[in-house]
Structures are given as C-alpha cells and as structure tokens.
C-alpha cells in the first residue's frame, strides 16, 4: 500500500555544483540555546537558530513549561526564562515529533523539577531506546514509567515525574552519548550539590560550553587516560545571553560530500561549525584525498567556525578509526555514499550506535546502497564498501527513508552521481534538520 501523504522526490546525475551557500544553524546548539534561555532569569536573544521541526518541538515544549519564546520578523528569537527550578507543569503531553535530542534533554530538565510530563513522538522516535536516560534520572529520584519496546528496551510514550530536590549523582556513561551526558547535567542544574558525569570517550561538548556561557558553575577535568569528569554545581542561576548559532557541520556534510563526488564541482560553504567534537568527517574525507580548505577560521558564539571551499576530488577508501566515531556519529550515512564512489575499500567498525538513531542506519544504508548498485557488506558494527573508483553508481531504485532525514539526504546526494535517478519515497523528514536542503542544492546546480 502506498502512503498517500508521502512526498517522493527523485535526484539524478548533476551538472557541476558551483557557488556559495550558507547552511542553517546547528541543531544541537539550537536545542540547547532554547532550553538554557528558557531557564535563565531575563531575556536572551538568539540569532541563527535552526528553524527545523526538531528544534521547533523544543520551543513548543519550553513554552508549555512556562517560558515565553517569540520569533521576530528579522529572524531573531527572544526568550524570557522562568529561572532554574521554575518550570511549570505542562497541561498536555509534550510532542517531541522525530527529535531524540529534545526528548532526552527535556527528560533531564523535568527530572529535577516538581512537575510531571508525558513525552510522545513519531513512529521513529517511539522505537528508540530511552533506558539510557531513564537509568541515571531514576537514580536521581525521578519516577519514570515507559512503554515496553523491542528486545526489552524502554520507549516512548513515557511519563517523567520529577523530584525536587533531586539527588546528586556521579554517573559514568555506559554509551558514548552527548544526549545522555546532557540529560544528567541538565537534571543537575536544579539539584543541590555536585552532579558529575564521567565520560570515558569524549562526545560533543556544546552543553558544557553553553552552560558555562550562561554562568553555571561547571568544571571539566581530563584524566591521563582521556576520561573527562564534568561537574556541575546545582541550584544554579543562569544569566540571559545573546547567542549566535554557527552553521551545522552535520548539514554541511551533505554538500561537502556532494561537491567532492560530483565532477567539476567547486563550492564554498560559509559559517561551518568546526568544534573538534563534531569535525571528524572532514578529517576522514581529507584522509581519503578530499580537497577541503578551511578559510577564515574564527570564533562564533564560543564555537570554532570557518568557511569551507570544497572541490571535486578522486577519493580513496580508508579504514576509519573507530575512535573518531563520536566526532562524526551523524555523518556516517553520507560518508558511506562517499565510500561507494571512492577507489578501493572503506572499512568501518565500532558503529553499533548507528543502529539506534532515527533508523537503523547500518541496515538502511546497506540495503539502499545495494539497491542503487554499490558493493556493500553489512557487518554487526559497521559496513565494508568497495567503491566505484569515481564511476557513477547505476541508481534506478526507490529508497525507503524510514522517517530519517539523514538517510533521505544521503541518497539525494547519491542520486547526483548515479546513471539513473534515485527516488526517495518521502522527502518530508528532511525538514526536521535542514528545511532548505533542496533549495540550496538547486542554487548550486544553476
Ligand atoms: C546529539 C547527540 C547525538 C547525535 C544527535 C544529536 C546532541 O546523539 O546523534 O543527532 O545534540 O546531543 P547521541 O547522544 O545519541 O549519540
């Protein structure tokens, strides 16, 4: 049966991509900017906020819990916070849509407030594991009842009954997850004493940077083995801020790879966030021979940023070091596309986390790439891909996107270097993180 509400879209062999584009704001930073502004006392101003569905779900939820959040006509967002400890009981369920970040971080906030919130989401989000945040938040005293998911997992819909005062915790992360780390730190904001997260493998540190920027007492100590101890003093008072959100490297990734693989391309992508905990893809693509030049490196809102000039390059397969995985965790789908066009073999390992993203990204990418004629072997924790050596892929298939924006955009890019069109069954999920993806692509093809 076909889904009447789906919007299929086909992508076919492209002329060289040329020109200059500015990508939208960083999704991770945008969520955090709204949440922390909503907890500060006074008015914060945010420019460059990503206006994708995921971030808008966070805005709606923070409003439901008492913050005033308005978008001005010039694109600036103004947020009046309620103060740490001041979140109000939401009247209805909080609809998180497709957004794992909204869900897990907001569960942390609710956990240490004297309120109860029900979290619901779409089919993709409702299949994702929530036990990873339920465990530490329950240890802090929150009472959480979740739905039973597949293979013993706990999923949405779920209800969090917060405890105030909550119990401070020292928590060692069992999975490399910035969302789990952030959920515990955000719960710690309204918890008396010191809440500590011990992070054996570094993940994106936007929460730490921004919490400090808002005036929280947060320290990071790195041990000799690289383990990070992040400590936050609770019952914090956050001071309102003016925030400029840098461009999202995870969105830039699709255009970086598109410019590398479409012959004749030469593209400048402005204002790309290059936080080292996010920039792993650029290192790997350079290792593969990608011509990516960083121009005018600078600081935007406490985050390193540069413009990137990317030119078509002959890529060579590599063994991707699993240690870089957290710094490019959302970029593997598009890296797999680059690998499918490279000369030789690319091997990836240590990617079990990709199976619990918006879709099972190892299985969905393997099946989709095979359908368009790439040589891919799916393993338990990674893919092995033998590339075409720069020749176009056969294409000529319809890909199921599984409500996963990054799957849709990865196959859109694959379509640009395929002999016959690649059709995405439903392009709508792209709007969760990159509403103007198609418009920017069309601009570079002119
Ligand atoms: C995010 C963390 C990552 C990433 C997600 C955004 C964040 O998830 O995949 O898109 O903003 O903290 P995990 O923490 O599950 O790795």
mmCIF file of N, CA, C and O and ligand atoms in Angstrom, residues 27-28 32 101 104 132 176-179 204 329-330 353 357 406, ligand 1:
data_model
loop_
_atom_site.group_PDB
_atom_site.id
_atom_site.type_symbol
_atom_site.label_atom_id
_atom_site.label_comp_id
_atom_site.label_asym_id
_atom_site.label_seq_id
_atom_site.Cartn_x
_atom_site.Cartn_y
_atom_site.Cartn_z
ATOM 1 N N UNK A 27 21.900 22.151 14.888
ATOM 2 C CA UNK A 27 20.725 21.592 15.575
ATOM 3 C C UNK A 27 21.013 21.403 17.063
ATOM 4 O O UNK A 27 20.208 21.800 17.905
ATOM 5 N N UNK A 28 22.131 20.808 17.384
ATOM 6 C CA UNK A 28 22.454 20.559 18.798
ATOM 7 C C UNK A 28 22.531 21.869 19.583
ATOM 8 O O UNK A 28 22.013 21.972 20.700
ATOM 9 N N UNK A 32 19.936 23.529 22.687
ATOM 10 C CA UNK A 32 20.484 23.942 23.979
ATOM 11 C C UNK A 32 20.267 25.433 24.210
ATOM 12 O O UNK A 32 20.032 25.863 25.345
ATOM 13 N N UNK A 101 16.964 14.368 20.584
ATOM 14 C CA UNK A 101 17.659 15.339 21.435
ATOM 15 C C UNK A 101 16.650 16.069 22.323
ATOM 16 O O UNK A 101 16.876 16.221 23.534
ATOM 17 N N UNK A 104 15.428 13.496 25.129
ATOM 18 C CA UNK A 104 16.342 13.072 26.196
ATOM 19 C C UNK A 104 16.777 14.256 27.055
ATOM 20 O O UNK A 104 16.870 14.144 28.278
ATOM 21 N N UNK A 132 18.616 4.399 28.466
ATOM 22 C CA UNK A 132 19.900 5.056 28.716
ATOM 23 C C UNK A 132 19.765 6.374 29.492
ATOM 24 O O UNK A 132 20.695 6.785 30.179
ATOM 25 N N UNK A 176 28.753 6.116 24.588
ATOM 26 C CA UNK A 176 29.251 7.440 24.216
ATOM 27 C C UNK A 176 28.068 8.224 23.668
ATOM 28 O O UNK A 176 27.719 8.096 22.502
ATOM 29 N N UNK A 177 27.406 9.007 24.522
ATOM 30 C CA UNK A 177 26.215 9.735 24.092
ATOM 31 C C UNK A 177 26.155 11.111 24.722
ATOM 32 O O UNK A 177 26.055 11.250 25.948
ATOM 33 N N UNK A 178 26.198 12.124 23.858
ATOM 34 C CA UNK A 178 26.076 13.502 24.343
ATOM 35 C C UNK A 178 24.680 13.765 24.890
ATOM 36 O O UNK A 178 24.492 14.622 25.750
ATOM 37 N N UNK A 179 23.703 13.031 24.381
ATOM 38 C CA UNK A 179 22.336 13.247 24.875
ATOM 39 C C UNK A 179 22.206 12.752 26.307
ATOM 40 O O UNK A 179 21.581 13.410 27.139
ATOM 41 N N UNK A 204 30.233 15.336 21.797
ATOM 42 C CA UNK A 204 30.051 16.778 21.552
ATOM 43 C C UNK A 204 29.867 17.519 22.873
ATOM 44 O O UNK A 204 29.146 17.050 23.761
ATOM 45 N N UNK A 329 29.367 11.053 14.391
ATOM 46 C CA UNK A 329 28.378 9.983 14.528
ATOM 47 C C UNK A 329 27.195 10.150 13.567
ATOM 48 O O UNK A 329 26.681 9.170 13.036
ATOM 49 N N UNK A 330 26.799 11.398 13.292
ATOM 50 C CA UNK A 330 25.656 11.610 12.389
ATOM 51 C C UNK A 330 26.079 11.643 10.919
ATOM 52 O O UNK A 330 25.227 11.754 10.029
ATOM 53 N N UNK A 353 26.127 2.124 17.664
ATOM 54 C CA UNK A 353 25.176 3.208 17.971
ATOM 55 C C UNK A 353 24.343 3.615 16.750
ATOM 56 O O UNK A 353 23.238 4.140 16.893
ATOM 57 N N UNK A 357 19.711 5.110 15.893
ATOM 58 C CA UNK A 357 19.442 6.511 15.517
ATOM 59 C C UNK A 357 18.011 6.606 14.976
ATOM 60 O O UNK A 357 17.196 5.731 15.225
ATOM 61 N N UNK A 406 18.598 12.070 7.649
ATOM 62 C CA UNK A 406 19.960 11.913 7.114
ATOM 63 C C UNK A 406 20.036 10.798 6.067
ATOM 64 O O UNK A 406 20.882 10.825 5.177
HETATM 65 C C1 LIG B 1 23.115 14.897 19.780
HETATM 66 C C2 LIG B 1 23.861 13.800 20.111
HETATM 67 C C3 LIG B 1 23.998 12.613 19.252
HETATM 68 C C4 LIG B 1 23.562 12.889 17.825
HETATM 69 C C5 LIG B 1 22.267 13.658 17.761
HETATM 70 C C6 LIG B 1 22.406 14.987 18.487
HETATM 71 C C7 LIG B 1 23.032 16.024 20.724
HETATM 72 O O1 LIG B 1 23.178 11.582 19.766
HETATM 73 O O2 LIG B 1 23.441 11.678 17.105
HETATM 74 O O3 LIG B 1 21.887 13.895 16.435
HETATM 75 O O4 LIG B 1 22.594 17.129 20.330
HETATM 76 O O5 LIG B 1 23.424 15.850 21.888
HETATM 77 P P1 LIG B 1 23.710 10.558 20.880
HETATM 78 O O6 LIG B 1 23.909 11.279 22.139
HETATM 79 O O7 LIG B 1 22.606 9.530 20.987
HETATM 80 O O8 LIG B 1 24.982 9.982 20.302
#
